[in-house]
Short mmCIF file of C-alpha atoms in Angstrom, two decimals:
data_model
loop_
_atom_site.label_atom_id
_atom_site.label_comp_id
_atom_site.label_asym_id
_atom_site.label_seq_id
_atom_site.Cartn_x
_atom_site.Cartn_y
_atom_site.Cartn_z
CA MET A 117 25.95 -11.25 -27.41
CA LYS A 118 22.49 -11.32 -25.67
CA SER A 119 21.51 -14.05 -24.27
CA LYS A 120 17.81 -15.53 -26.54
CA LYS A 121 15.61 -14.77 -23.03
CA GLU A 122 16.59 -11.12 -23.51
CA GLN A 123 16.46 -10.88 -26.61
CA LEU A 124 12.71 -12.57 -26.37
CA GLU A 125 11.90 -10.14 -23.85
CA GLU A 126 13.26 -7.00 -26.37
CA LEU A 127 11.60 -8.10 -29.09
CA GLU A 128 7.77 -8.65 -26.64
CA LYS A 129 8.41 -4.99 -25.46
CA GLU A 130 9.30 -3.37 -28.71
CA TYR A 131 5.69 -5.64 -30.29
CA GLU A 132 3.79 -4.15 -27.69
CA LYS A 133 4.61 -0.92 -28.13
CA HIS A 134 4.20 -1.45 -31.60
CA LEU A 135 0.56 -1.98 -30.84
CA LYS A 136 -0.03 0.67 -28.67
CA SER A 137 1.31 3.64 -30.99
CA LEU A 138 -1.59 2.45 -33.53
CA ASP A 139 -4.29 3.33 -30.17
CA ASN A 140 -3.32 7.11 -30.88
CA GLU A 141 -4.25 7.45 -34.14
CA THR A 142 -8.08 7.15 -35.06
CA LEU A 143 -8.03 6.66 -38.66
CA PRO A 144 -4.80 5.17 -40.08
CA SER A 145 -3.92 6.30 -43.99
CA LEU A 146 -3.71 2.87 -45.70
CA LYS A 147 -0.40 2.86 -46.37
CA LYS A 148 0.18 3.47 -42.61
CA GLN A 149 -1.71 0.47 -41.81
CA GLN A 150 0.01 -1.88 -44.30
CA LYS A 151 3.18 -0.91 -42.60
CA PHE A 152 2.08 -1.48 -39.74
CA VAL A 153 1.14 -4.56 -40.56
CA LYS A 154 4.50 -5.35 -41.95
CA ILE A 155 6.55 -4.40 -38.77
CA ALA A 156 3.99 -6.27 -36.27
CA LYS A 157 4.38 -9.30 -38.67
CA GLU A 158 7.95 -9.68 -38.48
CA LEU A 159 8.24 -8.74 -34.61
CA GLU A 160 6.23 -12.03 -34.77
CA GLU A 161 8.85 -14.00 -36.96
CA LYS A 162 11.67 -12.59 -35.02
CA ILE A 163 9.61 -14.15 -31.50
CA LYS A 164 8.08 -17.21 -32.83
CA ILE A 165 11.75 -18.33 -33.97
CA LEU A 166 13.33 -17.22 -30.66
CA LYS A 167 11.05 -19.68 -28.64
CA GLY A 168 11.80 -22.40 -31.20
#
């Protein structure tokens, strides 16, 4: 099993990649925006939990 630090680094990279994925779209549909926000919030929550 990975250490907390490794998990945190992975989540932060995934979060960064996720945020950049939106830059590629000019005006995404509302459904895509909602999905994007949902995933971002889940990643933020996981990061927050790992940071304690």
